[in-house]
Amino acid sequence: MPCALPFTRAGPCRLRRHRGCFVTSRKRLADQRRSAGFTQEALAERLGVNPLTVRRWESGQSIPRPRARLRLAEALGISSDALRALLESSQPSLLAPATSGTVLADLRQVVLSGSGMGELPAVADAKTAVTTAHQLYQRADYDAAARYLPPLVAWLHREQAADAAQAAAYIAVAKLATKLGDSSLAWVAADRALRAAESAASAPLVGAAQYQVGCALLRGGDTDAAEQVAGESAARLASDSANDPAAISTRGALTLLSAVLAGRRGDAQDAEAHLRTAGDLAVVLGGEGNWLWTGFGPTNVALHGVSVAMYLGQPERAHQLGAAIDTDGLPSALLGRRSQVHIDLARAAASVEQDGLAVLHLLEAERVAKEVVSRNIGAVSLIGTLLGREKRSATPGLRALAERAGVQR
């Protein structure tokens, strides 16, 4: 059935599974696991998966693959239909950023309904205007980006701007929506970006849009589809990336997404292979870059190595990798990326109950880019976890951090 949304070109919407913009919780699934006599670790061993995979199922961060569902239902002693009901049972999380809905309200309205609001500051041309939007996002000035993008999208449409400019603008929308946890808006923006990029006939731009499609799929929990998109898109760019830095960077970003997805499913060998490929591409690129706003380069590869180690359940390795990273090597505008490594290291510390160290990393992430912690669903969720097991003498600064992030117990 066609997706009845404005600004789309003819044809059915590629992204059909729009989901809500909240962190889900599957308490009933965890209760069923306990009733069956399993700890998370024991169930993971029974199913042949990483314990982090079970935790993500129960926290609502991902869903089991079809084959894993059959084994999971058998282990829990329930039918497939009963398991489906447990997986679909979710509730809005009190840990979701309270401001994300209002921050994106105008942007959601202009993208979904076509009604523009606000005035776009005077700019020389569409390319300059789009570049400004991406710069705001990369500086982690998410509130400013959310204010700037609605009039930009409306203006580009009204002026019938070139497809490349529209694709780049929708990529910025998709990035912001994904960061702030609005899955529905991320789906739509990624699809619009892809359609416009294809019309522009730019292989690197199509790859950049496909990257956002993959991120939208990942945010929506469809990791299999995300992995397929990332892998196929990177392969298509292989022949175009020999001498084009934009194509090299986009292929590198897609390869890093594949590494993260492999880490999420516990495949260390595959994840490491993707990281090596990305590292080789960074060498070919010749250093740090920001082509098509990817921020791709050796430092970004190293940052993703930290994330992959966390997904593989290797917090000590994540700390070792993180200690060797010089985030100052990133382009100065990429404050969000520089801050993200501290969020990942905070997760690593919290996973081994070094809560004081976790808070220190979160405070450093906040120092580098103020809005990153309060707008990052993972960071906000982590703060809630730390609050839930707080020992005031061991976690100084946590309560004030939680208050700034809008997290309540």
Short mmCIF file of C-alpha atoms in Angstrom, two decimals:
data_model
loop_
_atom_site.label_atom_id
_atom_site.label_comp_id
_atom_site.label_asym_id
_atom_site.label_seq_id
_atom_site.Cartn_x
_atom_site.Cartn_y
_atom_site.Cartn_z
CA MET A 1 0.00 0.00 0.00
CA PRO A 2 1.47 3.41 -0.90
CA CYS A 3 2.66 5.59 1.94
CA ALA A 4 0.48 8.69 1.83
CA LEU A 5 3.09 11.27 2.75
CA PRO A 6 3.86 14.61 1.06
CA PHE A 7 7.09 15.42 -0.80
CA THR A 8 7.67 11.77 -1.80
CA ARG A 9 8.10 10.81 -5.40
CA ALA A 10 5.74 8.33 -7.00
CA GLY A 11 5.92 4.79 -5.75
CA PRO A 12 5.42 2.90 -2.53
CA CYS A 13 7.31 3.92 0.55
CA ARG A 14 10.31 1.62 1.06
CA LEU A 15 10.15 1.87 4.82
CA ARG A 16 6.87 0.49 6.08
CA ARG A 17 7.51 -0.46 9.69
CA HIS A 18 7.20 2.86 11.49
CA ARG A 19 7.64 2.43 15.23
CA GLY A 20 7.13 4.59 18.25
CA CYS A 21 9.79 6.88 19.63
CA PHE A 22 10.26 5.38 23.08
CA VAL A 23 12.56 2.93 24.75
CA THR A 24 10.69 -0.30 25.30
CA SER A 25 10.68 -2.59 28.27
CA ARG A 26 9.82 -6.30 28.19
CA LYS A 27 9.37 -7.05 31.87
CA ARG A 28 7.05 -9.97 31.11
CA LEU A 29 9.75 -11.62 29.01
CA ALA A 30 12.21 -11.33 31.89
CA ASP A 31 9.58 -12.70 34.29
CA GLN A 32 8.98 -15.70 32.02
CA ARG A 33 12.71 -16.36 31.86
CA ARG A 34 12.93 -16.35 35.66
CA SER A 35 9.88 -18.62 35.92
CA ALA A 36 11.64 -21.09 33.64
CA GLY A 37 14.57 -21.12 36.07
CA PHE A 38 17.12 -19.28 33.93
CA THR A 39 19.44 -16.43 34.69
CA GLN A 40 20.27 -14.28 31.68
CA GLU A 41 23.66 -15.98 31.46
CA ALA A 42 22.19 -19.48 31.69
CA LEU A 43 19.59 -18.75 29.03
CA ALA A 44 22.25 -17.29 26.76
CA GLU A 45 24.34 -20.43 27.15
CA ARG A 46 21.32 -22.63 26.40
CA LEU A 47 20.61 -20.66 23.21
CA GLY A 48 24.23 -20.26 22.15
CA VAL A 49 24.16 -16.46 22.20
CA ASN A 50 25.99 -13.72 24.07
CA PRO A 51 24.43 -12.76 27.45
CA LEU A 52 24.28 -9.17 26.19
CA THR A 53 21.91 -10.40 23.47
CA VAL A 54 19.46 -11.66 26.10
CA ARG A 55 19.74 -8.36 27.97
CA ARG A 56 18.95 -6.43 24.82
CA TRP A 57 15.91 -8.63 24.15
CA GLU A 58 14.58 -7.95 27.64
CA SER A 59 15.33 -4.23 27.56
CA GLY A 60 13.59 -3.83 24.21
CA GLN A 61 16.75 -2.74 22.37
CA SER A 62 16.46 -5.60 19.85
CA ILE A 63 14.31 -8.59 18.95
CA PRO A 64 15.37 -12.21 18.46
CA ARG A 65 15.85 -13.45 14.92
CA PRO A 66 13.21 -15.91 13.69
CA ARG A 67 15.48 -18.94 14.21
CA ALA A 68 16.41 -17.76 17.71
CA ARG A 69 12.72 -17.26 18.53
CA LEU A 70 12.00 -20.93 18.00
CA ARG A 71 14.81 -21.94 20.39
CA LEU A 72 13.79 -19.25 22.87
CA ALA A 73 10.15 -20.38 22.97
CA GLU A 74 11.28 -23.98 23.48
CA ALA A 75 13.66 -23.00 26.29
CA LEU A 76 10.97 -20.97 28.05
CA GLY A 77 8.40 -23.74 27.62
CA ILE A 78 5.86 -21.59 25.79
CA SER A 79 4.32 -21.47 22.33
CA SER A 80 5.55 -19.24 19.52
CA ASP A 81 2.37 -17.17 19.81
CA ALA A 82 2.91 -16.70 23.52
CA LEU A 83 6.49 -15.62 22.89
CA ARG A 84 5.33 -13.14 20.27
CA ALA A 85 2.98 -11.60 22.83
CA LEU A 86 5.86 -11.26 25.31
CA LEU A 87 8.07 -9.61 22.70
CA GLU A 88 5.37 -7.19 21.68
CA SER A 89 4.51 -6.18 25.24
CA SER A 90 6.16 -2.83 25.77
CA GLN A 91 5.61 0.37 27.65
CA PRO A 92 6.96 3.88 27.39
CA SER A 93 10.10 4.17 29.46
CA LEU A 94 10.45 6.86 32.09
CA LEU A 95 14.05 7.08 30.97
CA ALA A 96 13.27 8.37 27.50
CA PRO A 97 14.42 11.98 27.11
CA ALA A 98 11.43 14.04 28.15
CA THR A 99 12.30 16.85 25.75
CA SER A 100 12.86 14.90 22.55
CA GLY A 101 9.19 15.04 21.55
CA THR A 102 8.95 18.81 21.88
CA VAL A 103 12.37 19.35 20.31
CA LEU A 104 11.29 17.51 17.15
CA ALA A 105 7.66 18.64 17.05
CA ASP A 106 8.12 21.33 14.38
CA LEU A 107 10.44 19.12 12.34
CA ARG A 108 7.98 16.24 12.43
CA GLN A 109 5.17 18.55 11.34
CA VAL A 110 6.99 19.97 8.33
CA VAL A 111 8.22 16.54 7.17
CA LEU A 112 4.94 14.69 7.64
CA SER A 113 2.40 17.38 6.79
CA GLY A 114 4.34 19.74 4.54
CA SER A 115 3.44 22.86 6.53
CA GLY A 116 6.49 24.99 7.14
CA MET A 117 7.19 27.23 10.10
CA GLY A 118 9.86 29.65 11.10
CA GLU A 119 12.17 31.75 8.98
CA LEU A 120 15.38 30.44 7.44
CA PRO A 121 18.32 32.79 8.04
CA ALA A 122 19.63 34.42 4.89
CA VAL A 123 21.95 32.00 3.08
CA ALA A 124 23.85 32.14 -0.17
CA ASP A 125 22.49 28.93 -1.64
CA ALA A 126 20.97 25.55 -0.85
CA LYS A 127 24.34 23.85 -0.45
CA THR A 128 25.41 26.36 2.19
CA ALA A 129 22.11 26.01 4.02
CA VAL A 130 22.34 22.20 4.09
CA THR A 131 25.97 22.34 5.23
CA THR A 132 24.91 24.55 8.14
CA ALA A 133 22.34 21.95 9.22
CA HIS A 134 24.95 19.18 9.25
CA GLN A 135 27.43 21.36 11.11
CA LEU A 136 24.87 22.04 13.85
CA TYR A 137 24.27 18.30 14.21
CA GLN A 138 27.95 17.40 14.25
CA ARG A 139 28.65 20.03 16.89
CA ALA A 140 25.98 18.24 18.96
CA ASP A 141 23.84 21.39 19.01
CA TYR A 142 20.71 19.31 18.60
CA ASP A 143 18.22 21.94 19.74
CA ALA A 144 19.60 24.44 17.22
CA ALA A 145 19.52 21.79 14.49
CA ALA A 146 15.90 21.00 15.32
CA ARG A 147 15.02 24.69 15.01
CA TYR A 148 16.97 25.15 11.78
CA LEU A 149 15.79 22.09 9.86
CA PRO A 150 12.01 22.75 9.63
CA PRO A 151 12.28 26.02 7.68
CA LEU A 152 15.17 24.53 5.67
CA VAL A 153 13.14 21.50 4.53
CA ALA A 154 10.14 23.70 3.70
CA TRP A 155 12.34 26.19 1.82
CA LEU A 156 14.09 23.50 -0.24
CA HIS A 157 10.75 22.04 -1.25
CA ARG A 158 9.25 25.44 -2.06
CA GLU A 159 12.28 26.44 -4.12
CA GLN A 160 12.35 23.04 -5.87
CA ALA A 161 15.98 22.69 -4.91
CA ALA A 162 18.25 20.18 -6.61
CA ASP A 163 17.80 16.54 -5.64
CA ALA A 164 21.29 16.43 -4.11
CA ALA A 165 20.46 19.27 -1.72
CA GLN A 166 17.15 17.69 -0.73
CA ALA A 167 18.86 14.34 -0.15
CA ALA A 168 21.49 15.96 2.06
CA ALA A 169 18.82 17.81 4.05
CA TYR A 170 16.81 14.65 4.67
CA ILE A 171 20.00 12.85 5.72
CA ALA A 172 20.41 15.54 8.40
CA VAL A 173 16.79 15.06 9.48
CA ALA A 174 17.26 11.28 9.69
CA LYS A 175 20.44 11.69 11.74
CA LEU A 176 18.77 13.98 14.24
CA ALA A 177 15.63 11.84 14.52
CA THR A 178 17.69 8.70 15.06
CA LYS A 179 19.85 10.41 17.68
CA LEU A 180 16.82 11.66 19.59
CA GLY A 181 14.95 8.36 19.32
CA ASP A 182 12.10 9.26 16.96
CA SER A 183 12.01 6.08 14.89
CA SER A 184 9.02 7.08 12.75
CA LEU A 185 10.59 10.34 11.65
CA ALA A 186 13.92 8.59 11.03
CA TRP A 187 12.18 6.05 8.77
CA VAL A 188 10.48 8.70 6.66
CA ALA A 189 13.50 11.00 6.40
CA ALA A 190 15.82 8.15 5.43
CA ASP A 191 13.43 7.05 2.69
CA ARG A 192 13.10 10.61 1.36
CA ALA A 193 16.90 10.98 1.39
CA LEU A 194 17.35 7.75 -0.56
CA ARG A 195 14.81 8.67 -3.22
CA ALA A 196 16.33 12.11 -3.73
CA ALA A 197 19.88 10.70 -3.82
CA GLU A 198 18.88 8.16 -6.46
CA SER A 199 17.37 10.96 -8.56
CA ALA A 200 20.61 12.91 -8.17
CA ALA A 201 22.49 9.88 -9.58
CA SER A 202 25.29 10.25 -7.05
CA ALA A 203 26.64 6.89 -5.83
CA PRO A 204 28.30 8.32 -2.68
CA LEU A 205 25.14 10.25 -1.79
CA VAL A 206 23.02 7.13 -2.31
CA GLY A 207 25.43 5.29 0.01
CA ALA A 208 25.10 8.02 2.63
CA ALA A 209 21.31 7.77 2.42
CA GLN A 210 21.49 3.97 2.64
CA TYR A 211 23.57 4.40 5.80
CA GLN A 212 20.66 6.32 7.33
CA VAL A 213 18.24 3.62 6.15
CA GLY A 214 20.42 1.10 7.99
CA CYS A 215 20.42 3.26 11.12
CA ALA A 216 16.63 3.59 10.95
CA LEU A 217 16.29 -0.19 10.62
CA LEU A 218 18.63 -0.66 13.57
CA ARG A 219 16.72 1.85 15.68
CA GLY A 220 13.52 -0.01 14.81
CA GLY A 221 15.02 -3.35 15.87
CA ASP A 222 15.28 -4.94 12.43
CA THR A 223 18.97 -5.75 12.64
CA ASP A 224 18.91 -8.39 9.91
CA ALA A 225 17.61 -5.89 7.36
CA ALA A 226 20.04 -3.23 8.62
CA GLU A 227 22.95 -5.61 8.11
CA GLN A 228 21.78 -6.48 4.60
CA VAL A 229 21.44 -2.81 3.64
CA ALA A 230 24.86 -1.88 5.03
CA GLY A 231 26.64 -4.82 3.38
CA GLU A 232 25.03 -4.48 -0.02
CA SER A 233 25.46 -0.70 -0.10
CA ALA A 234 29.15 -0.93 0.80
CA ALA A 235 29.68 -3.57 -1.89
CA ARG A 236 28.07 -1.37 -4.53
CA LEU A 237 30.43 1.46 -3.63
CA ALA A 238 33.54 -0.72 -3.87
CA SER A 239 34.06 0.01 -7.57
CA ASP A 240 33.43 3.74 -7.09
CA SER A 241 35.70 4.30 -4.11
CA ALA A 242 39.16 3.92 -5.68
CA ASN A 243 39.83 7.63 -6.13
CA ASP A 244 36.76 9.38 -4.74
CA PRO A 245 37.16 10.44 -1.10
CA ALA A 246 33.38 10.85 -0.69
CA ALA A 247 32.80 7.28 -1.88
CA ILE A 248 35.66 5.96 0.28
CA SER A 249 34.25 7.71 3.33
CA THR A 250 30.69 6.56 2.72
CA ARG A 251 31.83 2.98 2.15
CA GLY A 252 33.88 3.22 5.33
CA ALA A 253 30.88 4.45 7.34
CA LEU A 254 28.73 1.60 6.01
CA THR A 255 31.48 -0.90 6.87
CA LEU A 256 31.63 0.46 10.43
CA LEU A 257 27.86 0.05 10.70
CA SER A 258 28.31 -3.58 9.62
CA ALA A 259 30.97 -4.01 12.32
CA VAL A 260 28.60 -2.72 14.99
CA LEU A 261 25.80 -4.97 13.77
CA ALA A 262 28.11 -8.00 13.80
CA GLY A 263 29.13 -7.08 17.34
CA ARG A 264 25.50 -6.83 18.39
CA ARG A 265 24.87 -10.41 17.27
CA GLY A 266 28.02 -11.59 19.04
CA ASP A 267 30.08 -12.46 15.94
CA ALA A 268 33.57 -11.31 16.94
CA GLN A 269 35.26 -12.65 13.82
CA ASP A 270 32.92 -10.87 11.45
CA ALA A 271 33.06 -7.66 13.46
CA GLU A 272 36.86 -7.63 13.48
CA ALA A 273 36.93 -8.28 9.73
CA HIS A 274 34.71 -5.25 9.12
CA LEU A 275 36.88 -3.11 11.42
CA ARG A 276 40.00 -4.15 9.49
CA THR A 277 38.34 -3.30 6.18
CA ALA A 278 37.31 0.08 7.54
CA GLY A 279 40.84 0.64 8.81
CA ASP A 280 42.23 -0.10 5.35
CA LEU A 281 39.79 2.39 3.82
CA ALA A 282 40.88 5.03 6.33
CA VAL A 283 44.47 4.49 5.23
CA VAL A 284 43.45 4.88 1.58
CA LEU A 285 41.59 8.07 2.52
CA GLY A 286 44.84 9.41 3.92
CA GLY A 287 43.71 10.63 7.34
CA GLU A 288 40.75 12.21 9.08
CA GLY A 289 37.97 13.55 6.90
CA ASN A 290 34.37 14.65 6.89
CA TRP A 291 33.26 13.88 3.36
CA LEU A 292 29.46 13.86 3.06
CA TRP A 293 29.46 14.59 6.81
CA THR A 294 30.55 11.06 7.68
CA GLY A 295 33.45 12.04 9.95
CA PHE A 296 35.20 8.95 8.62
CA GLY A 297 38.88 8.36 9.31
CA PRO A 298 41.28 6.39 11.55
CA THR A 299 39.93 7.89 14.79
CA ASN A 300 36.34 7.07 13.87
CA VAL A 301 37.39 3.48 13.18
CA ALA A 302 38.98 3.34 16.63
CA LEU A 303 35.82 4.76 18.24
CA HIS A 304 33.74 2.05 16.62
CA GLY A 305 36.21 -0.52 17.93
CA VAL A 306 35.21 0.56 21.44
CA SER A 307 31.51 0.17 20.63
CA VAL A 308 32.07 -3.26 19.08
CA ALA A 309 34.00 -4.43 22.14
CA MET A 310 31.10 -3.38 24.33
CA TYR A 311 28.58 -5.26 22.21
CA LEU A 312 30.81 -8.35 22.36
CA GLY A 313 30.78 -8.20 26.15
CA GLN A 314 34.43 -7.14 26.42
CA PRO A 315 34.41 -4.09 28.73
CA GLU A 316 38.08 -4.40 29.63
CA ARG A 317 39.05 -4.40 25.97
CA ALA A 318 36.77 -1.41 25.41
CA HIS A 319 38.66 0.46 28.14
CA GLN A 320 42.01 -0.47 26.63
CA LEU A 321 40.94 0.68 23.19
CA GLY A 322 39.39 3.85 24.57
CA ALA A 323 42.53 4.79 26.49
CA ALA A 324 44.53 4.73 23.24
CA ILE A 325 42.17 7.03 21.35
CA ASP A 326 43.10 10.65 20.86
CA THR A 327 39.73 12.22 20.16
CA ASP A 328 41.48 15.51 19.44
CA GLY A 329 42.50 13.88 16.16
CA LEU A 330 38.93 14.19 14.93
CA PRO A 331 37.92 17.31 13.00
CA SER A 332 37.11 19.98 15.57
CA ALA A 333 33.47 20.18 14.50
CA LEU A 334 32.74 16.55 15.42
CA LEU A 335 31.97 17.18 19.07
CA GLY A 336 29.24 14.53 19.06
CA ARG A 337 31.71 11.83 18.01
CA ARG A 338 34.27 12.97 20.57
CA SER A 339 31.63 12.80 23.27
CA GLN A 340 30.28 9.40 22.18
CA VAL A 341 33.47 7.57 23.11
CA HIS A 342 33.01 8.65 26.72
CA ILE A 343 29.42 7.38 26.69
CA ASP A 344 30.65 4.02 25.40
CA LEU A 345 33.35 3.91 28.08
CA ALA A 346 30.73 4.81 30.69
CA ARG A 347 28.71 1.79 29.55
CA ALA A 348 31.82 -0.36 29.81
CA ALA A 349 32.50 0.80 33.37
CA ALA A 350 28.87 0.33 34.41
CA SER A 351 28.82 -3.20 32.99
CA VAL A 352 31.46 -4.21 35.55
CA GLU A 353 29.78 -2.06 38.25
CA GLN A 354 32.48 0.61 38.30
CA ASP A 355 29.75 3.20 38.70
CA GLY A 356 32.00 6.01 39.86
CA LEU A 357 34.11 5.70 36.72
CA ALA A 358 30.95 5.51 34.60
CA VAL A 359 29.75 8.83 36.04
CA LEU A 360 33.14 10.42 35.38
CA HIS A 361 32.94 9.41 31.72
CA LEU A 362 29.39 10.73 31.44
CA LEU A 363 30.49 14.03 32.96
CA GLU A 364 33.34 14.22 30.44
CA ALA A 365 30.90 13.47 27.61
CA GLU A 366 28.72 16.30 28.87
CA ARG A 367 31.73 18.64 29.10
CA VAL A 368 32.74 17.93 25.49
CA ALA A 369 29.22 18.33 24.09
CA LYS A 370 26.57 19.46 26.54
CA GLU A 371 23.48 18.14 24.75
CA VAL A 372 24.85 14.68 23.93
CA VAL A 373 24.10 13.12 27.31
CA SER A 374 20.64 14.62 27.78
CA ARG A 375 19.57 13.77 24.23
CA ASN A 376 21.15 10.32 23.92
CA ILE A 377 18.67 7.56 24.81
CA GLY A 378 21.46 5.15 25.71
CA ALA A 379 23.13 7.67 27.99
CA VAL A 380 19.86 8.61 29.66
CA SER A 381 19.02 4.92 30.18
CA LEU A 382 22.47 4.36 31.67
CA ILE A 383 21.95 7.23 34.11
CA GLY A 384 18.69 5.61 35.18
CA THR A 385 20.50 2.31 35.78
CA LEU A 386 23.17 4.05 37.84
CA LEU A 387 20.51 5.84 39.88
CA GLY A 388 18.77 2.54 40.55
CA ARG A 389 21.82 1.10 42.30
CA GLU A 390 23.33 4.32 43.57
CA LYS A 391 25.54 4.51 46.59
CA ARG A 392 25.96 8.22 47.15
CA SER A 393 29.48 7.91 48.51
CA ALA A 394 30.57 5.99 45.39
CA THR A 395 28.88 8.10 42.70
CA PRO A 396 29.41 11.80 43.39
CA GLY A 397 27.89 14.02 40.75
CA LEU A 398 25.30 11.47 39.64
CA ARG A 399 22.23 13.19 41.08
CA ALA A 400 23.14 16.55 39.52
CA LEU A 401 23.90 14.86 36.19
CA ALA A 402 20.55 13.06 36.29
CA GLU A 403 18.74 16.30 37.01
CA ARG A 404 20.38 18.03 34.03
CA ALA A 405 19.48 15.07 31.81
CA GLY A 406 15.89 15.09 33.01
CA VAL A 407 16.07 11.59 34.51
CA GLN A 408 13.90 10.80 37.49
CA ARG A 409 13.87 7.67 39.62
#
